Every structure is written in structure tokens, then in C-alpha cells.
XYZ file of C-alpha atoms in Angstrom:
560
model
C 29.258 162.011 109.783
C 26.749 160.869 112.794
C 28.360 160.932 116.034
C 27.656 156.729 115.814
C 29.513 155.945 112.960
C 32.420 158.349 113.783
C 32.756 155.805 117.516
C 32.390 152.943 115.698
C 35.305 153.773 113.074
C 37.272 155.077 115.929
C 36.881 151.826 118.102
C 37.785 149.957 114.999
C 41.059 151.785 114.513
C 41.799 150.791 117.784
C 41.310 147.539 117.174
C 43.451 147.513 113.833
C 46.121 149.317 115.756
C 46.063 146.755 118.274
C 45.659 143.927 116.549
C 46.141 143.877 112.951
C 49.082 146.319 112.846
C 50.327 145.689 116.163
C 51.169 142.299 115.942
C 53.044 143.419 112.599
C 55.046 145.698 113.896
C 56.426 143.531 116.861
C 57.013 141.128 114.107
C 58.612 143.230 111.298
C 59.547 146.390 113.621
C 58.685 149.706 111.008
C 61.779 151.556 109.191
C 62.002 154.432 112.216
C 60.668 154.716 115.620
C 58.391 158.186 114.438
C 57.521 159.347 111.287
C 57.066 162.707 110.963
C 56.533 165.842 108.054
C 59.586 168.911 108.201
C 57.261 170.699 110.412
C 56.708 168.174 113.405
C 53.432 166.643 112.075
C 53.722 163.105 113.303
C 52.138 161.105 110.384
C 49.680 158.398 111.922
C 50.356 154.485 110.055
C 46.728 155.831 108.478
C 44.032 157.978 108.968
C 40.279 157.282 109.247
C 37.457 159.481 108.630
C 37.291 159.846 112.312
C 40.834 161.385 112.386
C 40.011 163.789 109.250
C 38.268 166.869 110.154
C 34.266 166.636 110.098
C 32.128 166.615 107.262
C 29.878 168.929 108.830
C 32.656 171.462 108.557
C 33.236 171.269 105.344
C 32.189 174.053 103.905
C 33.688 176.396 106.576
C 36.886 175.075 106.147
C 37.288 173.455 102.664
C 34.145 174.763 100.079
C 34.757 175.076 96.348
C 37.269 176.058 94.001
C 37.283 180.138 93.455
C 35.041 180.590 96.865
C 36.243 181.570 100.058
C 38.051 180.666 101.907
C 40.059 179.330 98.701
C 40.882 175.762 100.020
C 40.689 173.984 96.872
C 42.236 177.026 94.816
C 41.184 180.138 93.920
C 39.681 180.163 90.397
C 36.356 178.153 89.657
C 37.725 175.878 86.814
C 41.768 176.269 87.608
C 43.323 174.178 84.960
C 40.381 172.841 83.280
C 40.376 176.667 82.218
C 44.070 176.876 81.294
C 47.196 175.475 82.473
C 49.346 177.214 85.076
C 51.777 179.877 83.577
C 55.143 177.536 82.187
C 57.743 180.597 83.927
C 61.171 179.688 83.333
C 64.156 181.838 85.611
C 66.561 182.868 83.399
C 69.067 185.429 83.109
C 72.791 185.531 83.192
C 76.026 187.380 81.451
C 74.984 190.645 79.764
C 71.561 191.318 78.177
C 72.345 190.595 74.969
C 72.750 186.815 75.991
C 69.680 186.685 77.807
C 67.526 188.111 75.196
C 68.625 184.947 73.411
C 67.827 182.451 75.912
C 64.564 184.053 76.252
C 63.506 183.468 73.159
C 64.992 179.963 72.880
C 62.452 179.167 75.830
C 59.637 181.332 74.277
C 59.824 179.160 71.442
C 60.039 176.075 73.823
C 56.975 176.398 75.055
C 57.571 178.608 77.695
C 54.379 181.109 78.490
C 55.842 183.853 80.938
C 59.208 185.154 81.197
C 61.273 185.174 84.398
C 64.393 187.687 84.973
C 67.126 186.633 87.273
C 69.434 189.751 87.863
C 73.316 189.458 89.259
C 74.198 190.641 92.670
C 75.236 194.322 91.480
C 72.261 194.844 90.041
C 70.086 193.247 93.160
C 72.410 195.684 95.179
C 71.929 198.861 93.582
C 75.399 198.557 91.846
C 76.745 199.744 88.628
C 78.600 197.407 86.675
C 81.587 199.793 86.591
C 81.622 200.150 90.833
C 84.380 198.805 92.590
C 82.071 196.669 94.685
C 80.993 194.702 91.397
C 84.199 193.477 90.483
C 83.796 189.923 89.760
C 80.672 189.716 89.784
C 78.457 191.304 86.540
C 76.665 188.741 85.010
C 77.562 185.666 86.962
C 74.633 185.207 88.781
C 71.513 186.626 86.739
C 71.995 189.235 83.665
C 73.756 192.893 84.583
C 71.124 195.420 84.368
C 72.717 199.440 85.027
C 70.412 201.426 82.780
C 67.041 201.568 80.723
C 69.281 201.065 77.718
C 70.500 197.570 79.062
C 66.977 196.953 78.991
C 66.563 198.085 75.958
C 68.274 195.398 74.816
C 67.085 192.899 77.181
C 63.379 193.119 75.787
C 64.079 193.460 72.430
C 62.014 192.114 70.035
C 59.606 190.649 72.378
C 55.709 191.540 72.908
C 55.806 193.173 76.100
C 52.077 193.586 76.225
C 51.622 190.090 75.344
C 54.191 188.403 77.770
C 53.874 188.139 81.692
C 56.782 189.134 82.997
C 58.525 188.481 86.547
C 61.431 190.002 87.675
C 63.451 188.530 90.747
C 64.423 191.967 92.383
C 63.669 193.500 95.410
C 65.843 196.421 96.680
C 65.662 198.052 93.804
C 62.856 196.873 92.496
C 61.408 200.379 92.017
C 64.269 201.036 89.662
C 63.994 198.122 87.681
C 59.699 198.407 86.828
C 60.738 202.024 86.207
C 63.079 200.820 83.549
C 61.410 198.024 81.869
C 57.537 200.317 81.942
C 59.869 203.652 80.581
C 61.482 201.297 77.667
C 57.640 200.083 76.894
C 56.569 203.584 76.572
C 59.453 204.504 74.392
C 58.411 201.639 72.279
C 54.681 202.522 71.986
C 53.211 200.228 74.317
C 50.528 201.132 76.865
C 52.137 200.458 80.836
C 48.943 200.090 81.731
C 48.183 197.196 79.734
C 52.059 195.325 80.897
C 51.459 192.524 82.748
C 54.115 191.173 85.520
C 55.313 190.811 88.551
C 58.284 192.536 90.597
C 58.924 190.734 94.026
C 59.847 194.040 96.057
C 59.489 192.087 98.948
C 62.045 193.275 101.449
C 61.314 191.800 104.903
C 62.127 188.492 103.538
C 65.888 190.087 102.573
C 66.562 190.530 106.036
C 65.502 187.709 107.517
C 66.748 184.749 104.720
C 68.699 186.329 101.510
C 70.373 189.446 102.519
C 70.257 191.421 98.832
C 68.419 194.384 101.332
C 70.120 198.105 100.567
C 68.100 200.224 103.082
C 66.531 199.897 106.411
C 63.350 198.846 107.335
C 61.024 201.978 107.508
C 62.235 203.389 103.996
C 62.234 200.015 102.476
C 58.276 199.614 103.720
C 57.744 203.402 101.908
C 59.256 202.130 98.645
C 57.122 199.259 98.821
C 53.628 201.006 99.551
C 54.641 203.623 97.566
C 54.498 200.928 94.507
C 51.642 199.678 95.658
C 49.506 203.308 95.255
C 51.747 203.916 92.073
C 51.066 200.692 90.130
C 47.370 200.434 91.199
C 46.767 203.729 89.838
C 49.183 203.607 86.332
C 49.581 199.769 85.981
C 46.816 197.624 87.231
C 47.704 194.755 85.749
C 51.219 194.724 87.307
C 51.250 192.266 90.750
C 53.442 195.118 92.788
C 54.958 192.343 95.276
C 55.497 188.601 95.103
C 55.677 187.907 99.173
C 58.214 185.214 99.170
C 58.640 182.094 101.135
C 60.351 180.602 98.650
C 64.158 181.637 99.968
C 63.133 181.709 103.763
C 62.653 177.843 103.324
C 65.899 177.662 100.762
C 67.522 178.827 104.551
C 66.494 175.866 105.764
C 62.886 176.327 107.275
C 60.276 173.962 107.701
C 57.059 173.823 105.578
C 54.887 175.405 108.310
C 57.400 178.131 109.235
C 57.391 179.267 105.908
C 53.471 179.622 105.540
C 53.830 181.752 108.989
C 56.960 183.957 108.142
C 55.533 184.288 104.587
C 52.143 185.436 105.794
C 53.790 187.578 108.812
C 55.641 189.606 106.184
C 51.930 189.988 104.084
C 50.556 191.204 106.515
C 53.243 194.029 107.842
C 52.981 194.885 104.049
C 49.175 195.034 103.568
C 49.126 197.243 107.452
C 51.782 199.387 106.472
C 49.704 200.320 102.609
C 46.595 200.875 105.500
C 48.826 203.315 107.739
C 50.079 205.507 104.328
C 45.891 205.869 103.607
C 45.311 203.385 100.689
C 42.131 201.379 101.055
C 42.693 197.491 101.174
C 40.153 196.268 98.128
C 42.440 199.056 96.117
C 45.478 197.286 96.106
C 45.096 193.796 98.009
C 43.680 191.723 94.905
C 46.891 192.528 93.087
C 49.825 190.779 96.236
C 50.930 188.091 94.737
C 53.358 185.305 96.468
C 55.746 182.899 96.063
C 56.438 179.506 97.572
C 59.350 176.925 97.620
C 58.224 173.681 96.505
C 60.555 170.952 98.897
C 60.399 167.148 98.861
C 58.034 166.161 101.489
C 55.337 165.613 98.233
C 52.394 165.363 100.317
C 53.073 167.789 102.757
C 54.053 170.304 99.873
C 50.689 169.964 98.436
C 49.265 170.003 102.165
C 50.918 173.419 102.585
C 49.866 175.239 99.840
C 46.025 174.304 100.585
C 46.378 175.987 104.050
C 48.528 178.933 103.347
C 45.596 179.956 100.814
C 42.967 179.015 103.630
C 45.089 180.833 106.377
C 45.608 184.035 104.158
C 41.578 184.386 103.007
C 40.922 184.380 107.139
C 43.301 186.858 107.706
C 42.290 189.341 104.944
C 38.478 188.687 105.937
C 39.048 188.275 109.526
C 41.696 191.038 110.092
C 41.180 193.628 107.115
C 38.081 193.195 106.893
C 38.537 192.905 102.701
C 35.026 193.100 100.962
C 36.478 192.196 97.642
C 36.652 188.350 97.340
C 39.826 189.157 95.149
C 41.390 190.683 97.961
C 41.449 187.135 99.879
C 43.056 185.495 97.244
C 46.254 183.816 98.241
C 47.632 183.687 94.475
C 51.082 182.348 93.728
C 53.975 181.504 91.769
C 56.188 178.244 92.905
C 59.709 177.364 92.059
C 61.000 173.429 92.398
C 63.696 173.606 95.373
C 67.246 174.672 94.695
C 68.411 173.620 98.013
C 67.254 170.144 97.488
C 69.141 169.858 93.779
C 72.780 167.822 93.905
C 76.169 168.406 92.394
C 76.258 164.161 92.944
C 74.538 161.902 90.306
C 73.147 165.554 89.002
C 70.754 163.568 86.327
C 68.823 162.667 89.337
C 67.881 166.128 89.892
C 65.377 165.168 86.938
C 63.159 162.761 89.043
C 63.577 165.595 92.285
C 62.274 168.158 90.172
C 59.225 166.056 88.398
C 57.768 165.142 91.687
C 58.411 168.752 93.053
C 56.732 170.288 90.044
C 53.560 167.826 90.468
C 53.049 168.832 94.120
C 52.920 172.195 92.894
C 50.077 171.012 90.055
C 48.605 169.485 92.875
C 48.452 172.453 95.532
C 47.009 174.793 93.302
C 49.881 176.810 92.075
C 49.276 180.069 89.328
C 52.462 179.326 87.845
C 55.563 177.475 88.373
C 59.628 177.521 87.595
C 61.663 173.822 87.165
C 64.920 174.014 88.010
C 67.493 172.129 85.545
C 69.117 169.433 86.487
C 72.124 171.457 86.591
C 71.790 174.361 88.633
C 73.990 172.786 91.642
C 76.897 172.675 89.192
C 76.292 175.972 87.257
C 73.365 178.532 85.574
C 71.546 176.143 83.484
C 72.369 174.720 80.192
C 69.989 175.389 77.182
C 69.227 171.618 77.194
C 68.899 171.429 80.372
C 66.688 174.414 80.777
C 64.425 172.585 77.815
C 64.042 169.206 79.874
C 63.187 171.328 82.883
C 60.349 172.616 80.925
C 59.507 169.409 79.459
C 58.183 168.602 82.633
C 55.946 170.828 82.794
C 54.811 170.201 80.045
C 54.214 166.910 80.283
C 53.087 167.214 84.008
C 50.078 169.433 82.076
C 49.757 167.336 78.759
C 49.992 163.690 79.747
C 49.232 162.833 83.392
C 45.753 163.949 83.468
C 46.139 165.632 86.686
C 44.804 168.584 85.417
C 41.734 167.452 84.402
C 39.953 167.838 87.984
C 40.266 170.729 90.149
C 42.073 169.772 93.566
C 42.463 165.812 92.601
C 43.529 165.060 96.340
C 40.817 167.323 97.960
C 38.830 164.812 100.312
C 41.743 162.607 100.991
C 41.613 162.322 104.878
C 45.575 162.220 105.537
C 45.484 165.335 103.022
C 42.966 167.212 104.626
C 44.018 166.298 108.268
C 47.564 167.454 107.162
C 46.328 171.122 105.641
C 44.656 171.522 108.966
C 47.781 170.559 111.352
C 50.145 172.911 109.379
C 47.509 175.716 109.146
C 47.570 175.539 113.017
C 51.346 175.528 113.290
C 51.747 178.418 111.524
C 49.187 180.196 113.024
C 50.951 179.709 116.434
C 53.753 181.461 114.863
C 51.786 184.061 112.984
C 50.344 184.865 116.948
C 53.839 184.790 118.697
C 55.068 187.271 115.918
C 52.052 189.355 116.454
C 53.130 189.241 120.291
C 56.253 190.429 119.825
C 54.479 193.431 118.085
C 54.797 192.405 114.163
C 57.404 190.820 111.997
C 59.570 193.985 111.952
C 60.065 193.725 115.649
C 59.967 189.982 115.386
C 63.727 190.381 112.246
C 64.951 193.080 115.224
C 65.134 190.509 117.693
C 66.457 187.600 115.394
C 62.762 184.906 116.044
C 62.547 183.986 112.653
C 66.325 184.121 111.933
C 67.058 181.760 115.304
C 64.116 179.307 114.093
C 65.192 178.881 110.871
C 68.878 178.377 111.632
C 67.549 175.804 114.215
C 65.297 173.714 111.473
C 68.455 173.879 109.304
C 70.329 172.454 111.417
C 67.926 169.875 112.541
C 67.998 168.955 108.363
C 71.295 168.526 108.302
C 72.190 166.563 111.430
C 69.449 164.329 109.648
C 71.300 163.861 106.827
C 74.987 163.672 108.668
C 73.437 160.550 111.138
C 72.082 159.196 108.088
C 68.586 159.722 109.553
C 67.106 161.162 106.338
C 68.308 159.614 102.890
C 69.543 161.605 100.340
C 70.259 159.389 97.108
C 73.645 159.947 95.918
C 75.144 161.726 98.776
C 74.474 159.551 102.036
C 73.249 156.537 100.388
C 73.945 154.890 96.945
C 77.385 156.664 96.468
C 78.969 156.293 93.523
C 82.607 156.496 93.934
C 83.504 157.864 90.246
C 81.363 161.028 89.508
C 81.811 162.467 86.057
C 81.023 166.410 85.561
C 78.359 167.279 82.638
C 80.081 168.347 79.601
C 77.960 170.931 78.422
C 77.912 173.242 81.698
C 77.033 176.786 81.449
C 80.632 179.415 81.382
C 79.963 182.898 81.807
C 82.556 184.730 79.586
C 84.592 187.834 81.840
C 85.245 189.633 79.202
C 81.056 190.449 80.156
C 82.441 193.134 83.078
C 84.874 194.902 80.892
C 81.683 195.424 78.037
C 79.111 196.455 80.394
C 81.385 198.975 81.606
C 82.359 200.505 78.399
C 78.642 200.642 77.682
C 78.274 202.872 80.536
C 80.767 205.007 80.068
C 78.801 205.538 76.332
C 75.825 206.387 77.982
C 77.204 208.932 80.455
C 78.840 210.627 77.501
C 75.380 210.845 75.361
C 73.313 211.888 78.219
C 71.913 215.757 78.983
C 73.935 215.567 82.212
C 72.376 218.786 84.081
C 68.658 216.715 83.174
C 70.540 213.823 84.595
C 71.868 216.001 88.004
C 68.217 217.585 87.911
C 66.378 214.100 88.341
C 68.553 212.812 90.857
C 68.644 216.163 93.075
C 64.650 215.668 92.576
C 64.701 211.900 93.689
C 66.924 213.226 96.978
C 64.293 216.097 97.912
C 61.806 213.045 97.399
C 63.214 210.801 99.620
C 63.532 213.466 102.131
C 59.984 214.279 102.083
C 56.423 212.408 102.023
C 55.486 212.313 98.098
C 55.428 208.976 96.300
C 59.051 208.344 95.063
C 57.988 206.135 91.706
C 57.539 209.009 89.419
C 60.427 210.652 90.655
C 62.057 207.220 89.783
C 60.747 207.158 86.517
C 61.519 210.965 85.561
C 64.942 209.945 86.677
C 65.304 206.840 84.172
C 64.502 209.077 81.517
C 66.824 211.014 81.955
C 68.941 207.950 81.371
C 70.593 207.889 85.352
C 71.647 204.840 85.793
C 70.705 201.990 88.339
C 73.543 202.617 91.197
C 72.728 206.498 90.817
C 69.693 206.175 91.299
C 70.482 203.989 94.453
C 72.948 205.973 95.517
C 70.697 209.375 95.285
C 67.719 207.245 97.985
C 71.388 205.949 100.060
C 72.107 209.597 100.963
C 68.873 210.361 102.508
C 67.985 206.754 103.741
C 71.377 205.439 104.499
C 71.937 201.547 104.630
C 70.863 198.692 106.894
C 73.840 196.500 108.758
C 72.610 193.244 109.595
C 72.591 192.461 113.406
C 74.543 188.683 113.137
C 72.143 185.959 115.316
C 73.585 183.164 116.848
């Protein structure tokens, strides 16, 4: 745009804000004093072409879809091509039950499956360990052995089905026991397709399902990354998640920048152990919340992509245009999700899911309009993908790559929040990276801080939240049909165990742990170790418990 016509829009704003809008507002005073996004983006009552960033930059800053830097997404036809993959989370009670619901959604419509584990198995737990009392099966399916697996994938096409599994600590364990249980069944690992989310740094600054400290955790981590690029290339060896660091309350642009700080502490720490950046880089993967704010969601996504193609070219100097790929998998946001008026969880998710569409997402998980009540129903977990469904079938939105590209209060927003969380991306470099930064509590303080802000909205009745703060209804009647996890669950998983221990070669079973011990002690990659030791039918918390004696475990420093 000529330097004219950019003055003369810019002196006619001024005159619309003076006049035209000014003498509205004095008359009919707005609904607040400030508008603003999550993130501190005041929001303008419009925005010109002046206030949108300049055409001549255009194709430095926004380009084409599949070219860097990525802005607009990062395939050339996106869904014109094929619709995002339909990846329902699921998993709960023993395997047996979530084999079931998995094919129940497979035959829904559902194109990729998602495993949600329980908190023994995220914690490196056996079902029959004191600690898990209570707890097996109640929130995700109990996992303690490849034969639990066994069971878990049974029947399905593993080397026809994406699958993503929800595990981090002992994530290593878990890819060792669903690849080992392909191979048993004939299939070629190197043709398994997935994801495992192994990302760790997140654990200890949002979720806190870590088992190790920092330093051995990173090994595990780059040791999967040399291990699966060289055995399982089609396997994404870490889904970098900002998806629970904002379900802890953060703000859209703190979880681009804590997201992105933990990708890169990742992709240095794979440089440091020798592997070469195009080797392993076009296979990260990550995974984003997606909140209410619609068109700030949609704003974020566009400059997290932007932001992470900059600092892969910029910083890593990655040759491989696949290696500045910022690809990802989105989940609607459980924090957001009501046990009041629960059916309007329904219109929550819809417009969730359709920012997502909209931002360029790889694939995407609906929540059910349960979940803040219970796992989901089978109904409910339908209508959740119905959504999708008809989000992809029926709106038309996927019809044209980046629909809202070009919009000026879109494209003024992506740039505001990329420069937010590149402020915090530079103070967390300053403090010498993100493991410094989770040592010193930053990005635990600012999240506890945004949190807070959030809910002192909500408590002043500053920011509405329909059936909770505003249109209360005083007689709330519980779904009938809510998921019940039966207990008898513990008392079976731990009689399968005790079956397995019996069958077992127990000196092969003592060998493969003594050998995943020396392992840990030493400098050689600890995955085939891992998988040796899952043949020999160890179990999960043995396995843990073999990497615990050498590494020991991390204790959270409490920030206030």
C-alpha cells in the first residue's frame, strides 16, 4: 500500500474515531471500559489496513500455504487434500473395555486412535503397587505389560491406523510395548504410524505425571529421537505440548512461548548428543489447547507456526523445509467444559473445534459434553465427533486454505501474539534456557498469575461464563447415562499380573532388567535395551523401577 493511501486511511480513522464512533460511545457508553484477548492484546473498535501489517511484507511474513515460513499452514492444499485426522481420546478401565470403545469410534467415523492411560501407568506403576490403589483404570486404561497391550490392539490394523498415545514418563516403555506386540503380530515397526508425546519439560512445569529428573528425562527423550528415526520413521517421537500448560491456566501467548521454549531445549539437547537436525526435526510434532477466545485461537496457531519456522531457520539453521514445520494436533479445552447446564458444553466445543479448522490444525480431539462430570459416554463421545464431522462435511470451511488469511484484525492479531511470545521465548533464553527457567519457577509463577487473573474475572463477574456466573439455573439435573468405572477393574489387572510373572523365563526377565540398569548407568541408547526388556515380558513399573535406581526421582520445588 503507497505511503498516500496508508495517511489518508489513517486520518480517516481518526476521524471515525472521533466523530462517528465517538459521539456513540458518549451516547451508548460500550459494554467494558477495555477490551482485550487472554494475552493483553487490547482489541481496537476495528482495524484498518493502515493498522494491519504492510502489504509489502507480505510475503516475508505471511506467503503461501506449505512455504516458509508456514503462515497459512504447512501443506500446499491442507484440506482441499484431505480433512484433518478425526482423533478421538479414549481410554479408561482395563484394556479389554477400551478395545471396545475403540472400535465403536472406528466405526463412527473416527480416523486415528488416541490412548489415554491412568495415573499408574503415566507413573511408571504396576497395577498391583501399593501406590496404585484406587486408581487403575479410572482415569485412562491400565497398561502394566506388552500383554495388556496385547489386548488393547487387538483386532485392529496397526499399520493402517495412526496412533497417539498420551504418555510421557514412560513413554519409552509404552512405544516399546505397542512396536514389540506389532512385531509379534507380523507387522513391519517401521511402517507404524503414531505419535507418543514424551514431552517431559511440560510435566514439570503444568501436569506433574514426571518420574525422573531433568537431565535423564532429556536422554530418554533424544535417545527416542535417534532410535525411532533410525527403526520407525514414520513414528512422530514427541508431541511438544501446550495443550496442559494453558489447561493451568495460561494465556494464549504464554503458551506459544513455553511451548516453543520446551522445542527448542529438546531440538538443542538431540544437537548436544550428535544427531543432525534435518535427521530428526521433520518428525516433532506438537500439541495445542484450543480455548474460547475464537479469534485469538485461530490468531495463535498462525504465529506459533510462523514463530517456530524462524526459529528452526534462524537458530538451527534447518535446510530441510520439513524441519520448519510447526505440525500439530489440537484438543477442544477441558478447562473451559462445565459440570452446570453440561449440554452447553456442545456449542463450547463446536466453536472450539472450528477455530482449530480455522488455524490450520493436522488433527483434532472434541471433548464430550460430559467430561466435567465423568470419562465420556459412548453417545456422548459420538456427538463429539459429529462435530467434526460436520465442521468438515457441511460448513464449507474447508474448501479454501486459511479462509481468514488477509483479514486485517486477524493478521494484526497473529503478529501481536507472535511478539509476546517472543519476549518470553528471549527472557527464557536469558535466564539460560527453559530448564533453568522450571528451576527457578518463571513459567510456573506466570501461569499461576494468568490463572488467577481468569478467575478473579469470573468471581467479579468481569468475564461471563453461561451457566455458572450468569443465566443460573437453580435446579440442575445430572445426565443419566454417565460413564462408571467398575473396581472390581484393580482386583483383575492384578491377578493378570500375577499370571504373567508365573509364565515368564524369570532369569531372561532379571537378565533384561540388570541390562537396562548397566544402560542407564552408561552412555548407549536405552530404547533397545527397553525393548529387549519387554520381551522378556518385564512389566511397566519394573522396567521403571530398573531406570529409578540409577536415575532416582525428581521432587518438585513448590512456587508460590
Amino acid at each position: 500500500m503507497a505511503d498516500e493511501t496508508r495517511k489518508k486511511i489513517q486520518g480517516e480513522e481518526s476521524r471515525w474515531l472521533e466523530q462517528t464512533w465517538g459521539k456513540a460511545v458518549k451516547k451508548f457508553p460500550e459494554r467494558q471500559p477495555k477490551f482485550e484477548t487472554s494475552s493483553g492484546v487490547e482489541l481496537p473498535p476495528v482495524v484498518t489496513p493502515a493498522g494491519a501489517p504492510p502489504e509489502e511484507r507480505y510475503l516475508e511474513r505471511i506467503g503461501f500455504p506449505g512455504e516458509y515460513p508456514f503462515t497459512r499452514g504447512v501443506q500446499p492444499t491442507m484440506y482441499r487434500g484431505r480433512h484433518w485426522t478425526m482423533r478421538q481420546y479414549a481410554g479408561f478401565a482395563s484394556a479389554t473395555e477400551s478395545n471396545r470403545r475403540y472400535k465403536y469410534l472406528l466405526q463412527s467415523g473416527t480416523t486415528g486412535l488416541s490412548v489415554a492411560f491412568d495415573l499408574p501407568t503415566q507413573m511408571g506403576r504396576d497395577a498391583d503397587h501399593p501406590r496404585a490403589r484406587g486408581e487403575v483404570g479410572r482415569v485412562g486404561v491400565s497398561i502394566s505389560s506388552i500383554e495388556d497391550m496385547a489386548v488393547l490392539m487387538a483386532d485392529l490394523p496397526m499399520e493402517d491406523l495412526t496412533t497417539s498415545m498420551t504418555i510421557n514418563a514412560t513413554s519409552s516403555i509404552l512405544l516399546a510395548f505397542y512396536a514389540v506386540h506389532a512385531q509379534e503380530r507380523g507387522f513391519d515397526i517401521r511402517k507404524l504410524g503414531g505419535t507418543i508425546q514424551n514431552d517431559l519439560l511440560k510435566e514439570y512445569i503444568a501436569r506433574g505425571t514426571y518420574i525422573y529428573p531433568p537431565a535423564p528425562s532429556l536422554r530418554i527423550i533424544t535417545d527416542l529421537f535417534a532410535f525411532t528415526s533410525r527403526e520407525m520413521p514414520r513414528w512422530n517421537p514427541i508431541s511438544i505440548s501446550g495443550y496442559h500448560i494453558r489447561e493451568a491456566g495460561s494465556t494464549a501467548a504464554q503458551e506459544i512461548a513455553f511451548t516453543l521454549a520446551d522445542g527448542i531445549t529438546y531440538v538443542q539437547a538431540a544437537l548436544d548428543a550428535g544427531l543432525d537436525v534435518d535427521a530428526f526435526a521433520g518428525r516433532l510434532s506438537f500439541f495445542f489447547n484450543v480455548h474460547n477466545d475464537f479469534l485469538e485461537e485461530i490468531a495463535k496457531f498462525r504465529a506459533a507456526r510462523r514463530l517456530w519456522a524462524r526459529i528452526m531457520k534462524e537458530r538451527f539453521k534447518a535446510k530441510d523445509p520439513r524441519s520448519c514445520m510447526l505440525r500439530f494436533h489440537s484438543q477442544t479445552a477441558g478447562s473451559t467444559l462445565t459440570a452446570q447446564q453440561p449440554e452447553n458444553n456442545v456449542v463450547r466445543v463446536a466453536l472450539q473445534a472450528l477455530a482449530s479448522v480455522l488455524g490450520g490444525t493436522q488433527s483434532l480431539h472434541t471433548n464430550s459434553k460430559d467430561e466435567a462430570l465423568a470419562l465420556p459416554s459412548e453417545s456422548s463421545a459420538k456427538l463429539a465427533l459429529r462435530t467434526q464431522q460436520i465442521i468438515a462435511n457441511e460448513s464449507g470451511v474447508a474448501d479454501v486454505i486459511d479462509p481468514l488469511g488477509g483479514s486485517w484484525h486477524i493478521e494484526r492479531l497473529t503478529d501481536e501474539l507472535e511478539e509476546k511470545a517472543l519476549a518470553y521465548i528471549q527472557k527464557i533464553d536469558d535466564m539460560g534456557g527453559m530448564v533453568n527457567a522450571i528451576s527457578e519457577g518463571y513459567p510456573q509463577r506466570e501461569i499461576q498469575d494468568a490463572a488467577f487473573r481468569y478467575q478473579t474475572e469470573i468471581e467479579r463477574g468481569e468475564r461471563v461464563i453461561v451457566g455458572v456466573n450468569e443465566f443460573v439455573e437453580e435446579k440442575e439435573v445430572a445426565p443419566a447415562d454417565l460413564l462408571k468405572i467398575d473396581p472390581a477393574i484393580e482386583a483383575q489387572q492384578k491377578e493378570r499380573l500375577a499370571e504373567l510373572r508365573k509364565r515368564r523365563d524369570a532369569d531372561q526377565a532379571a537378565r533384561a532388567l540388570d541390562a537396562v540398569r548397566a544402560g542407564a548407568g552408561g552412555t548407549e541408547n536405552l530404547i533397545p535395551l527397553i525393548f529387549e526388556a519387554v520381551r522378556a515380558r518385564c512389566t511397566l513399573g519394573e522396567i521403571s523401577d530398573a531406570m529409578r535406581e540409577v536415575f532416582g526421582e525428581h521432587r518438585e520445588e513448590v512456587v508460590l
